[in-house]
PDB file of C-alpha atoms in Angstrom:
ATOM      1  CA  MET A   1     -12.212  -0.658  14.850  1.00 72.00           C
ATOM      2  CA  LEU A   2     -10.449   1.526  16.587  1.00 78.00           C
ATOM      3  CA  ASP A   3     -13.578   3.601  16.707  1.00 83.00           C
ATOM      4  CA  ARG A   4     -16.256   0.541  17.447  1.00 83.00           C
ATOM      5  CA  GLU A   5     -14.397  -0.884  20.042  1.00 84.00           C
ATOM      6  CA  SER A   6     -13.830   2.827  21.847  1.00 85.00           C
ATOM      7  CA  THR A   7     -16.153   6.148  20.925  1.00 90.00           C
ATOM      8  CA  PHE A   8     -19.139   3.476  19.814  1.00 90.00           C
ATOM      9  CA  LYS A   9     -18.826   1.039  22.694  1.00 91.00           C
ATOM     10  CA  ASP A  10     -19.088   4.221  24.891  1.00 93.00           C
ATOM     11  CA  PRO A  11     -22.436   3.938  26.977  1.00 96.00           C
ATOM     12  CA  GLU A  12     -23.511   7.747  26.811  1.00 97.00           C
ATOM     13  CA  ILE A  13     -22.891   8.412  23.445  1.00 96.00           C
ATOM     14  CA  VAL A  14     -24.215   4.735  21.724  1.00 96.00           C
ATOM     15  CA  SER A  15     -27.168   7.122  23.827  1.00 97.00           C
ATOM     16  CA  LEU A  16     -27.555  10.100  23.054  1.00 97.00           C
ATOM     17  CA  LEU A  17     -27.415   8.726  19.196  1.00 96.00           C
ATOM     18  CA  LYS A  18     -30.075   6.240  19.257  1.00 96.00           C
ATOM     19  CA  SER A  19     -32.513   8.989  20.979  1.00 96.00           C
ATOM     20  CA  ARG A  20     -31.464  12.480  19.713  1.00 96.00           C
ATOM     21  CA  PHE A  21     -29.444  11.307  16.217  1.00 96.00           C
ATOM     22  CA  ILE A  22     -29.914   9.302  12.744  1.00 95.00           C
ATOM     23  CA  PRO A  23     -26.872   7.568  12.760  1.00 95.00           C
ATOM     24  CA  VAL A  24     -25.576   6.343   9.265  1.00 95.00           C
ATOM     25  CA  ALA A  25     -21.944   4.500   8.518  1.00 93.00           C
ATOM     26  CA  ILE A  26     -21.184   5.377   4.238  1.00 94.00           C
ATOM     27  CA  ASP A  27     -17.815   4.888   2.358  1.00 94.00           C
ATOM     28  CA  GLN A  28     -16.527   7.753   1.682  1.00 96.00           C
ATOM     29  CA  ALA A  29     -14.709   6.585  -0.929  1.00 93.00           C
ATOM     30  CA  TYR A  30     -17.809   6.344  -2.742  1.00 94.00           C
ATOM     31  CA  GLN A  31     -20.013   9.346  -1.968  1.00 96.00           C
ATOM     32  CA  ARG A  32     -16.968  11.736  -2.168  1.00 97.00           C
ATOM     33  CA  ARG A  33     -17.408  10.760  -5.601  1.00 96.00           C
ATOM     34  CA  GLN A  34     -20.525   9.835  -6.208  1.00 95.00           C
ATOM     35  CA  LYS A  35     -23.237  12.066  -8.880  1.00 95.00           C
ATOM     36  CA  ASP A  36     -26.468  12.031  -8.351  1.00 95.00           C
ATOM     37  CA  THR A  37     -28.110  13.719  -5.465  1.00 94.00           C
ATOM     38  CA  GLU A  38     -27.084  11.716  -2.245  1.00 95.00           C
ATOM     39  CA  GLY A  39     -23.422  12.721  -3.497  1.00 96.00           C
ATOM     40  CA  ASP A  40     -24.223  15.698  -3.834  1.00 96.00           C
ATOM     41  CA  PHE A  41     -26.419  15.953  -0.613  1.00 96.00           C
ATOM     42  CA  TYR A  42     -22.440  14.566   1.299  1.00 98.00           C
ATOM     43  CA  ARG A  43     -20.616  16.642  -0.468  1.00 98.00           C
ATOM     44  CA  LYS A  44     -22.478  19.855   0.963  1.00 98.00           C
ATOM     45  CA  ILE A  45     -21.377  19.195   4.563  1.00 98.00           C
ATOM     46  CA  ALA A  46     -18.271  17.617   3.785  1.00 98.00           C
ATOM     47  CA  GLY A  47     -17.679  20.971   1.974  1.00 98.00           C
ATOM     48  CA  GLN A  48     -17.638  22.853   5.127  1.00 98.00           C
ATOM     49  CA  GLY A  49     -15.731  20.827   6.679  1.00 97.00           C
ATOM     50  CA  PRO A  50     -12.192  21.260   6.825  1.00 97.00           C
ATOM     51  CA  ARG A  51     -11.533  18.133   4.381  1.00 96.00           C
ATOM     52  CA  ASN A  52     -13.207  20.143   1.645  1.00 94.00           C
ATOM     53  CA  ASN A  53     -10.680  18.182  -1.713  1.00 95.00           C
ATOM     54  CA  PHE A  54     -13.213  15.548  -2.717  1.00 96.00           C
ATOM     55  CA  LYS A  55     -10.155  14.173  -4.677  1.00 95.00           C
ATOM     56  CA  GLY A  56      -8.667  12.620  -1.473  1.00 95.00           C
ATOM     57  CA  THR A  57      -9.985  11.341   1.658  1.00 95.00           C
ATOM     58  CA  THR A  58     -12.624  13.281   3.732  1.00 97.00           C
ATOM     59  CA  GLN A  59     -13.017  10.764   5.926  1.00 95.00           C
ATOM     60  CA  GLY A  60     -13.796  12.011  10.673  1.00 96.00           C
ATOM     61  CA  LEU A  61     -17.396  12.133  11.986  1.00 96.00           C
ATOM     62  CA  TYR A  62     -20.041  14.829  10.275  1.00 98.00           C
ATOM     63  CA  LEU A  63     -22.712  15.963  12.699  1.00 97.00           C
ATOM     64  CA  ALA A  64     -25.554  17.628  11.071  1.00 96.00           C
ATOM     65  CA  THR A  65     -29.002  19.317  10.107  1.00 94.00           C
ATOM     66  CA  ALA A  66     -32.073  17.322   8.230  1.00 92.00           C
ATOM     67  CA  SER A  67     -31.054  20.615   5.800  1.00 92.00           C
ATOM     68  CA  GLY A  68     -27.081  19.736   5.135  1.00 94.00           C
ATOM     69  CA  LYS A  69     -25.528  22.775   7.612  1.00 94.00           C
ATOM     70  CA  LEU A  70     -22.803  20.792   9.380  1.00 96.00           C
ATOM     71  CA  LEU A  71     -22.520  21.363  13.494  1.00 96.00           C
ATOM     72  CA  GLY A  72     -19.948  19.213  14.037  1.00 96.00           C
ATOM     73  CA  TYR A  73     -16.682  17.401  12.526  1.00 97.00           C
ATOM     74  CA  ASN A  74     -14.023  15.936  14.260  1.00 95.00           C
ATOM     75  CA  ASN A  75     -11.235  13.197  13.284  1.00 93.00           C
ATOM     76  CA  ASN A  76      -9.842  11.416  16.201  1.00 87.00           C
ATOM     77  CA  ARG A  77     -10.713   8.888  18.028  1.00 82.00           C
ATOM     78  CA  GLY A  78     -12.158   8.219  21.626  1.00 83.00           C
ATOM     79  CA  GLY A  79     -15.214   8.889  23.568  1.00 88.00           C
ATOM     80  CA  ASP A  80     -14.168  12.317  25.271  1.00 92.00           C
ATOM     81  CA  ARG A  81     -14.170  14.467  21.954  1.00 93.00           C
ATOM     82  CA  ILE A  82     -16.586  12.931  20.444  1.00 95.00           C
ATOM     83  CA  ARG A  83     -19.835  13.470  22.960  1.00 96.00           C
ATOM     84  CA  ARG A  84     -18.348  16.568  24.537  1.00 95.00           C
ATOM     85  CA  MET A  85     -18.670  17.756  20.012  1.00 96.00           C
ATOM     86  CA  MET A  86     -22.695  16.087  20.431  1.00 96.00           C
ATOM     87  CA  LYS A  87     -23.465  18.059  23.945  1.00 96.00           C
ATOM     88  CA  LYS A  88     -22.868  20.765  21.967  1.00 95.00           C
ATOM     89  CA  ALA A  89     -23.197  19.947  18.436  1.00 95.00           C
ATOM     90  CA  LEU A  90     -27.318  19.469  20.633  1.00 95.00           C
ATOM     91  CA  ALA A  91     -26.842  22.736  23.031  1.00 94.00           C
ATOM     92  CA  GLY A  92     -27.251  25.428  19.858  1.00 84.00           C
ATOM     93  CA  PHE A  93     -29.398  22.490  17.709  1.00 89.00           C
ATOM     94  CA  GLU A  94     -32.856  24.581  16.295  1.00 84.00           C
ATOM     95  CA  ALA A  95     -34.524  21.462  13.734  1.00 82.00           C
ATOM     96  CA  PRO A  96     -35.069  23.415  10.375  1.00 79.00           C
ATOM     97  CA  ALA A  97     -36.881  23.008   8.238  1.00 80.00           C
ATOM     98  CA  ALA A  98     -36.020  21.270   5.756  1.00 81.00           C
ATOM     99  CA  ALA A  99     -37.103  19.554   2.387  1.00 83.00           C
ATOM    100  CA  VAL A 100     -37.784  16.240   1.457  1.00 87.00           C
ATOM    101  CA  ILE A 101     -34.690  15.872  -0.573  1.00 88.00           C
ATOM    102  CA  LYS A 102     -35.845  13.936  -3.431  1.00 87.00           C
ATOM    103  CA  ARG A 103     -33.335  11.229  -5.520  1.00 86.00           C
ATOM    104  CA  SER A 104     -33.998  12.179  -9.287  1.00 84.00           C
ATOM    105  CA  LYS A 105     -30.841  10.383 -10.445  1.00 86.00           C
ATOM    106  CA  VAL A 106     -28.462   6.852  -8.570  1.00 91.00           C
ATOM    107  CA  ASP A 107     -25.220   6.816  -9.888  1.00 93.00           C
ATOM    108  CA  ALA A 108     -24.542   2.943 -10.145  1.00 90.00           C
ATOM    109  CA  ARG A 109     -21.127   3.011  -9.942  1.00 90.00           C
ATOM    110  CA  TYR A 110     -21.293   3.878  -6.502  1.00 92.00           C
ATOM    111  CA  ASN A 111     -24.226   1.323  -5.574  1.00 91.00           C
ATOM    112  CA  PRO A 112     -23.389  -1.785  -6.436  1.00 93.00           C
ATOM    113  CA  LYS A 113     -25.573  -4.835  -5.374  1.00 92.00           C
ATOM    114  CA  PRO A 114     -25.274  -8.940  -4.709  1.00 95.00           C
ATOM    115  CA  PRO A 115     -25.591 -10.815  -7.420  1.00 96.00           C
ATOM    116  CA  GLU A 116     -28.684 -11.435  -8.213  1.00 96.00           C
ATOM    117  CA  GLY A 117     -29.797 -15.165  -7.696  1.00 96.00           C
ATOM    118  CA  GLY A 118     -26.154 -14.754  -6.447  1.00 97.00           C
ATOM    119  CA  LEU A 119     -25.085 -15.756  -3.070  1.00 98.00           C
ATOM    120  CA  VAL A 120     -23.387 -13.173   0.021  1.00 98.00           C
ATOM    121  CA  VAL A 121     -21.027 -14.796   2.231  1.00 99.00           C
ATOM    122  CA  ARG A 122     -19.921 -13.073   6.017  1.00 98.00           C
ATOM    123  CA  VAL A 123     -15.729 -13.106   6.013  1.00 99.00           C
ATOM    124  CA  GLN A 124     -13.783 -12.406   9.140  1.00 98.00           C
ATOM    125  CA  THR A 125     -10.006 -12.888   9.686  1.00 98.00           C
ATOM    126  CA  LYS A 126      -8.757 -12.559  12.752  1.00 98.00           C
ATOM    127  CA  VAL A 127      -4.667 -13.048  14.126  1.00 98.00           C
ATOM    128  CA  LEU A 128      -4.375 -15.828  16.542  1.00 98.00           C
ATOM    129  CA  GLY A 129      -1.627 -14.659  17.909  1.00 97.00           C
ATOM    130  CA  GLY A 130       2.238 -13.404  17.789  1.00 97.00           C
ATOM    131  CA  TYR A 131       1.502 -10.246  18.356  1.00 97.00           C
ATOM    132  CA  GLU A 132       4.205  -8.986  21.672  1.00 95.00           C
ATOM    133  CA  GLU A 133       2.428  -8.188  24.909  1.00 94.00           C
ATOM    134  CA  THR A 134       1.342  -3.568  25.445  1.00 94.00           C
ATOM    135  CA  GLU A 135      -0.137  -2.208  27.592  1.00 94.00           C
ATOM    136  CA  ASP A 136      -0.811   0.313  24.679  1.00 92.00           C
ATOM    137  CA  ARG A 137      -4.904   0.960  25.073  1.00 88.00           C
ATOM    138  CA  TRP A 138      -5.131   1.326  21.001  1.00 87.00           C
ATOM    139  CA  GLN A 139      -2.892  -2.291  20.784  1.00 91.00           C
ATOM    140  CA  LYS A 140      -4.908  -4.181  22.148  1.00 92.00           C
ATOM    141  CA  ILE A 141      -7.497  -2.913  19.900  1.00 90.00           C
ATOM    142  CA  PHE A 142      -5.862  -3.819  17.183  1.00 90.00           C
ATOM    143  CA  GLN A 143      -4.499  -7.060  18.801  1.00 94.00           C
ATOM    144  CA  ASN A 144      -7.760  -8.611  19.633  1.00 94.00           C
ATOM    145  CA  ALA A 145      -9.579  -7.267  16.503  1.00 93.00           C
ATOM    146  CA  LEU A 146     -11.624  -9.461  14.348  1.00 95.00           C
ATOM    147  CA  SER A 147     -12.504  -7.478  10.497  1.00 96.00           C
ATOM    148  CA  ARG A 148     -15.905  -8.355   8.749  1.00 96.00           C
ATOM    149  CA  ASP A 149     -16.413  -8.181   4.768  1.00 98.00           C
ATOM    150  CA  ASN A 150     -18.466  -9.879   2.509  1.00 98.00           C
ATOM    151  CA  LEU A 151     -17.317 -12.468  -0.485  1.00 99.00           C
ATOM    152  CA  TRP A 152     -20.160 -11.984  -3.316  1.00 98.00           C
ATOM    153  CA  VAL A 153     -20.649 -15.479  -5.270  1.00 98.00           C
ATOM    154  CA  THR A 154     -22.795 -15.256  -8.990  1.00 98.00           C
ATOM    155  CA  LYS A 155     -25.760 -16.756  -9.137  1.00 98.00           C
ATOM    156  CA  GLU A 156     -23.738 -19.511 -12.252  1.00 98.00           C
ATOM    157  CA  GLU A 157     -20.742 -20.231  -8.700  1.00 98.00           C
ATOM    158  CA  GLN A 158     -24.205 -20.534  -7.010  1.00 98.00           C
ATOM    159  CA  ASP A 159     -24.924 -22.850  -9.470  1.00 98.00           C
ATOM    160  CA  ALA A 160     -21.850 -24.803 -10.119  1.00 98.00           C
ATOM    161  CA  LEU A 161     -20.956 -24.654  -6.215  1.00 98.00           C
ATOM    162  CA  ALA A 162     -24.909 -26.914  -5.819  1.00 97.00           C
ATOM    163  CA  ALA A 163     -23.751 -29.431  -8.452  1.00 97.00           C
ATOM    164  CA  GLY A 164     -20.282 -30.300  -6.593  1.00 97.00           C
ATOM    165  CA  ARG A 165     -18.131 -27.633  -8.890  1.00 97.00           C
ATOM    166  CA  VAL A 166     -15.772 -24.570  -7.152  1.00 98.00           C
ATOM    167  CA  PRO A 167     -15.287 -22.214 -10.407  1.00 98.00           C
ATOM    168  CA  ALA A 168     -11.950 -21.174 -10.675  1.00 98.00           C
ATOM    169  CA  ALA A 169     -12.944 -16.900 -10.944  1.00 98.00           C
ATOM    170  CA  LEU A 170     -14.273 -18.051  -6.775  1.00 98.00           C
ATOM    171  CA  GLN A 171     -11.127 -18.947  -5.887  1.00 98.00           C
ATOM    172  CA  LYS A 172      -8.954 -16.501  -7.063  1.00 98.00           C
ATOM    173  CA  ARG A 173     -11.756 -14.171  -5.914  1.00 98.00           C
ATOM    174  CA  ILE A 174     -11.834 -15.089  -2.466  1.00 99.00           C
ATOM    175  CA  ALA A 175      -7.536 -16.211  -2.393  1.00 98.00           C
ATOM    176  CA  ARG A 176      -6.988 -12.774  -3.462  1.00 98.00           C
ATOM    177  CA  TYR A 177      -9.423  -9.677  -2.051  1.00 98.00           C
ATOM    178  CA  HIS A 178     -10.509 -11.981   0.849  1.00 99.00           C
ATOM    179  CA  LEU A 179      -7.790 -13.919   2.605  1.00 99.00           C
ATOM    180  CA  VAL A 180      -6.175 -11.248   3.444  1.00 99.00           C
ATOM    181  CA  ASP A 181      -5.059  -9.388   6.933  1.00 98.00           C
ATOM    182  CA  ASN A 182      -7.518  -6.652   7.426  1.00 97.00           C
ATOM    183  CA  THR A 183      -7.823  -6.754  10.754  1.00 96.00           C
ATOM    184  CA  ARG A 184      -5.570  -3.840  11.714  1.00 95.00           C
ATOM    185  CA  GLY A 185      -7.119  -1.229   9.136  1.00 92.00           C
ATOM    186  CA  GLU A 186      -7.175  -1.353   4.070  1.00 94.00           C
ATOM    187  CA  PRO A 187      -4.993  -4.178   3.515  1.00 97.00           C
ATOM    188  CA  PRO A 188      -3.702  -4.431  -0.071  1.00 97.00           C
ATOM    189  CA  MET A 189      -4.713  -7.079  -2.368  1.00 98.00           C
ATOM    190  CA  TRP A 190      -3.250 -10.292  -3.982  1.00 98.00           C
ATOM    191  CA  LYS A 191      -2.538  -9.547  -6.914  1.00 98.00           C
ATOM    192  CA  ALA A 192      -3.160 -12.651 -10.040  1.00 97.00           C
ATOM    193  CA  ASP A 193       1.024 -14.037 -10.223  1.00 98.00           C
ATOM    194  CA  GLU A 194       0.269 -13.086  -6.560  1.00 99.00           C
ATOM    195  CA  ILE A 195      -0.863 -16.466  -5.822  1.00 98.00           C
ATOM    196  CA  ARG A 196       1.401 -19.387  -6.431  1.00 98.00           C
ATOM    197  CA  SER A 197      -0.854 -22.453  -6.226  1.00 98.00           C
ATOM    198  CA  ILE A 198      -4.517 -22.217  -5.166  1.00 98.00           C
ATOM    199  CA  GLU A 199      -6.386 -25.923  -4.716  1.00 98.00           C
ATOM    200  CA  PHE A 200     -10.190 -26.177  -3.788  1.00 98.00           C
ATOM    201  CA  SER A 201     -12.163 -29.709  -3.736  1.00 97.00           C
ATOM    202  CA  LEU A 202     -15.851 -30.118  -3.112  1.00 98.00           C
ATOM    203  CA  LYS A 203     -17.026 -33.793  -2.131  1.00 97.00           C
ATOM    204  CA  SER A 204     -20.134 -34.999  -0.807  1.00 96.00           C
ATOM    205  CA  GLY A 205     -20.677 -31.617   0.314  1.00 97.00           C
ATOM    206  CA  ARG A 206     -16.310 -31.896   1.973  1.00 98.00           C
ATOM    207  CA  LEU A 207     -14.920 -28.067   1.139  1.00 98.00           C
ATOM    208  CA  SER A 208     -10.898 -28.212   1.335  1.00 98.00           C
ATOM    209  CA  GLY A 209      -8.302 -27.353  -0.343  1.00 98.00           C
ATOM    210  CA  SER A 210      -4.550 -25.337   0.320  1.00 99.00           C
ATOM    211  CA  VAL A 211      -2.854 -21.582  -1.257  1.00 99.00           C
ATOM    212  CA  HIS A 212      -0.183 -20.444  -1.396  1.00 99.00           C
ATOM    213  CA  LEU A 213       0.156 -16.625  -1.637  1.00 99.00           C
ATOM    214  CA  GLU A 214       3.299 -14.552  -2.402  1.00 99.00           C
ATOM    215  CA  THR A 215       4.473 -10.934  -2.752  1.00 99.00           C
ATOM    216  CA  ALA A 216       7.731 -10.956  -5.555  1.00 98.00           C
ATOM    217  CA  SER A 217      10.225  -9.931  -3.780  1.00 98.00           C
ATOM    218  CA  GLY A 218       8.660 -12.516  -0.670  1.00 98.00           C
ATOM    219  CA  GLU A 219       7.958  -9.725   1.755  1.00 98.00           C
ATOM    220  CA  ARG A 220       4.402 -10.959   1.655  1.00 99.00           C
ATOM    221  CA  GLY A 221       2.024 -14.112   2.075  1.00 99.00           C
ATOM    222  CA  PHE A 222      -0.270 -16.227   3.452  1.00 99.00           C
ATOM    223  CA  LYS A 223      -0.044 -20.109   3.120  1.00 99.00           C
ATOM    224  CA  ALA A 224      -3.352 -21.481   4.381  1.00 99.00           C
ATOM    225  CA  SER A 225      -4.630 -24.828   4.770  1.00 99.00           C
ATOM    226  CA  LEU A 226      -9.217 -25.396   4.074  1.00 99.00           C
ATOM    227  CA  LEU A 227     -11.619 -26.512   5.089  1.00 99.00           C
ATOM    228  CA  GLY A 228     -15.560 -26.230   4.566  1.00 98.00           C
ATOM    229  CA  HIS A 229     -18.893 -27.570   4.472  1.00 98.00           C
ATOM    230  CA  VAL A 230     -21.604 -26.664   0.978  1.00 98.00           C
ATOM    231  CA  GLU A 231     -25.159 -28.026   1.861  1.00 98.00           C
ATOM    232  CA  THR A 232     -27.419 -27.899  -0.805  1.00 97.00           C
ATOM    233  CA  LYS A 233     -31.783 -27.957  -1.271  1.00 97.00           C
ATOM    234  CA  LYS A 234     -33.303 -27.692  -4.490  1.00 96.00           C
ATOM    235  CA  GLY A 235     -30.463 -26.525  -6.308  1.00 95.00           C
ATOM    236  CA  ARG A 236     -29.858 -23.912  -3.926  1.00 97.00           C
ATOM    237  CA  ILE A 237     -26.434 -23.356  -1.951  1.00 98.00           C
ATOM    238  CA  THR A 238     -28.520 -23.561   1.766  1.00 98.00           C
ATOM    239  CA  ARG A 239     -24.911 -23.934   4.100  1.00 98.00           C
ATOM    240  CA  PHE A 240     -21.984 -22.801   3.730  1.00 98.00           C
ATOM    241  CA  ASP A 241     -19.161 -22.174   5.509  1.00 99.00           C
ATOM    242  CA  LEU A 242     -15.506 -22.596   5.174  1.00 99.00           C
ATOM    243  CA  VAL A 243     -11.638 -21.747   7.251  1.00 99.00           C
ATOM    244  CA  ALA A 244      -8.781 -21.157   6.351  1.00 99.00           C
ATOM    245  CA  ARG A 245      -5.737 -20.995   8.656  1.00 99.00           C
ATOM    246  CA  GLY A 246      -2.561 -20.447   8.447  1.00 99.00           C
ATOM    247  CA  GLU A 247       0.491 -19.044   7.979  1.00 99.00           C
ATOM    248  CA  TYR A 248       0.661 -15.313   7.545  1.00 99.00           C
ATOM    249  CA  TRP A 249       3.256 -12.425   6.792  1.00 99.00           C
ATOM    250  CA  GLY A 250       3.483  -8.910   6.268  1.00 98.00           C
ATOM    251  CA  GLU A 251       1.486  -6.000   6.159  1.00 97.00           C
ATOM    252  CA  GLY A 252       0.784  -3.405   4.306  1.00 96.00           C
ATOM    253  CA  THR A 253       1.156   0.268   4.088  1.00 96.00           C
ATOM    254  CA  TYR A 254      -2.276   0.909   5.961  1.00 94.00           C
ATOM    255  CA  THR A 255      -2.222  -2.280   8.944  1.00 95.00           C
ATOM    256  CA  ARG A 256       1.631  -1.698   9.719  1.00 95.00           C
ATOM    257  CA  GLY A 257       2.345  -3.077  13.074  1.00 94.00           C
ATOM    258  CA  ALA A 258       1.889  -6.540  12.586  1.00 97.00           C
ATOM    259  CA  PRO A 259       3.488  -9.868  15.016  1.00 97.00           C
ATOM    260  CA  LYS A 260       6.718  -9.849  13.180  1.00 97.00           C
ATOM    261  CA  GLY A 261       7.051 -12.889  12.024  1.00 98.00           C
ATOM    262  CA  ARG A 262       4.975 -15.406  10.831  1.00 98.00           C
ATOM    263  CA  PHE A 263       2.396 -15.559  12.510  1.00 99.00           C
ATOM    264  CA  PRO A 264      -1.652 -17.696  12.429  1.00 99.00           C
ATOM    265  CA  LEU A 265      -3.989 -16.162  11.020  1.00 99.00           C
ATOM    266  CA  ALA A 266      -7.600 -17.791  10.103  1.00 99.00           C
ATOM    267  CA  ALA A 267     -10.456 -16.319   8.041  1.00 99.00           C
ATOM    268  CA  SER A 268     -13.843 -18.243   8.308  1.00 99.00           C
ATOM    269  CA  PHE A 269     -17.117 -17.331   6.183  1.00 99.00           C
ATOM    270  CA  THR A 270     -20.540 -18.572   6.496  1.00 99.00           C
ATOM    271  CA  LEU A 271     -23.384 -17.883   4.020  1.00 98.00           C
ATOM    272  CA  ALA A 272     -25.102 -14.304   5.339  1.00 98.00           C
ATOM    273  CA  ASP A 273     -28.834 -14.803   5.207  1.00 94.00           C
ATOM    274  CA  GLY A 274     -30.172 -11.186   5.385  1.00 89.00           C
ATOM    275  CA  SER A 275     -30.265 -10.144   9.250  1.00 93.00           C
ATOM    276  CA  ASP A 276     -27.674  -7.867   9.919  1.00 92.00           C
ATOM    277  CA  ILE A 277     -27.458  -4.309   8.106  1.00 91.00           C
ATOM    278  CA  ALA A 278     -24.120  -5.592   7.164  1.00 92.00           C
ATOM    279  CA  ASP A 279     -24.536  -8.181   4.670  1.00 95.00           C
ATOM    280  CA  GLY A 280     -25.177  -5.569   2.630  1.00 92.00           C
ATOM    281  CA  VAL A 281     -22.391  -3.747   2.311  1.00 94.00           C
ATOM    282  CA  PRO A 282     -19.847  -4.345  -1.036  1.00 96.00           C
ATOM    283  CA  PRO A 283     -17.136  -6.445  -0.430  1.00 97.00           C
ATOM    284  CA  GLN A 284     -14.296  -3.902  -0.489  1.00 96.00           C
ATOM    285  CA  GLY A 285     -11.971  -5.904  -3.054  1.00 96.00           C
ATOM    286  CA  SER A 286     -14.765  -4.702  -4.991  1.00 95.00           C
ATOM    287  CA  ARG A 287     -14.791  -0.775  -4.939  1.00 91.00           C
ATOM    288  CA  GLY A 288     -14.889   0.914  -7.484  1.00 83.00           C
ATOM    289  CA  TRP A 289     -14.635  -1.824 -10.175  1.00 89.00           C
ATOM    290  CA  VAL A 290     -17.095  -4.307  -9.071  1.00 93.00           C
ATOM    291  CA  ARG A 291     -17.050  -5.654 -12.755  1.00 92.00           C
ATOM    292  CA  GLY A 292     -13.164  -6.983 -11.902  1.00 93.00           C
ATOM    293  CA  TYR A 293     -13.798  -8.627  -8.183  1.00 97.00           C
ATOM    294  CA  LEU A 294     -16.299 -10.147  -9.774  1.00 95.00           C
ATOM    295  CA  ARG A 295     -14.925 -12.007 -13.317  1.00 88.00           C
ATOM    296  CA  GLN A 296     -11.266 -12.501 -11.687  1.00 72.00           C
TER     297      GLN A 296
END
C-alpha cells in the first residue's frame, strides 16, 4: 500500500508503465515455489538479482525482457529511484527475438481458483481513528490506508445462505482470516482457539451478529458487531453486504505502528462481480493451503 500511494501514484511512472512496459503483479511467495513453466520463468529473472535464494523472499520490483534477461531490480519505495531505474533500462533496451513460452504444466497448489459455484466477496478494512498526529509521509499513508482482500465462499455455503442459514465454517472463516488489521502489512491470522465467541443470524435477508477474538496473552484482540444484508434470486446470492465494526487492539510482526490501546476498526464485505482484476486474487489466508482455508 505504501508503493501504491507513492511509487505507483507518480504520473510519469504510470505513463511509462502504460506505454513502454507490460506490468505484471504477482505473489512471489507462490512463483518462487511453483514447479511449472511460470515458476521457472520467474526464477530465471529473479535469479539474476540479489535475492536469488528461493528459500526466502524474493520481494521487489523487477524489470526484464520477454526472454527473461534482468534489466533492473529495486526493493525501495519512492518515485525517484524507480523512475531512474525504468529510464536506465529503456535507454539500453533492444527488443530480443524471444521465443513464445509454451506452458507445459501448471502447479495447481499455487494456482488456486475460487470454488466452483461459490462466491467471491471483496473485503476492505480501515482503522477509523486512534493514531497520533504525524508529519511523516509514510506514516500518513499507513494511517489512511484501506486494505483489500477476497473472501471465498463454497457452493454449499452459497446454497445455505440462499436458504437463510450461515454455516459455521463460513462464520469461522470470516472471523479468522478477514477480521484482521491488515492496513499496515501482512497480519497474523486468528487461530481457531482465539475465537472467544461468534454469532451470526440471518433473518429475512438481514444479517447480524457479533464476534470476540483474542489471543491467550490478551495482547491482541477484536470485539465487533456485525450488520448486513443478503438478497437472492432463483437460488443464487445477488447481494452480500456486511460490515463488522468494533474495538481492535494490538499488532503483528509485520503490522507494526498500530494506534496505542484500543482503536476503532471496520471491515466491509461486498459481493464481487468480476469487473475488478483483483477479484481473481486468492484470499491471503489461503496462501499455500486453500483446503485448510475453506475447511474450517
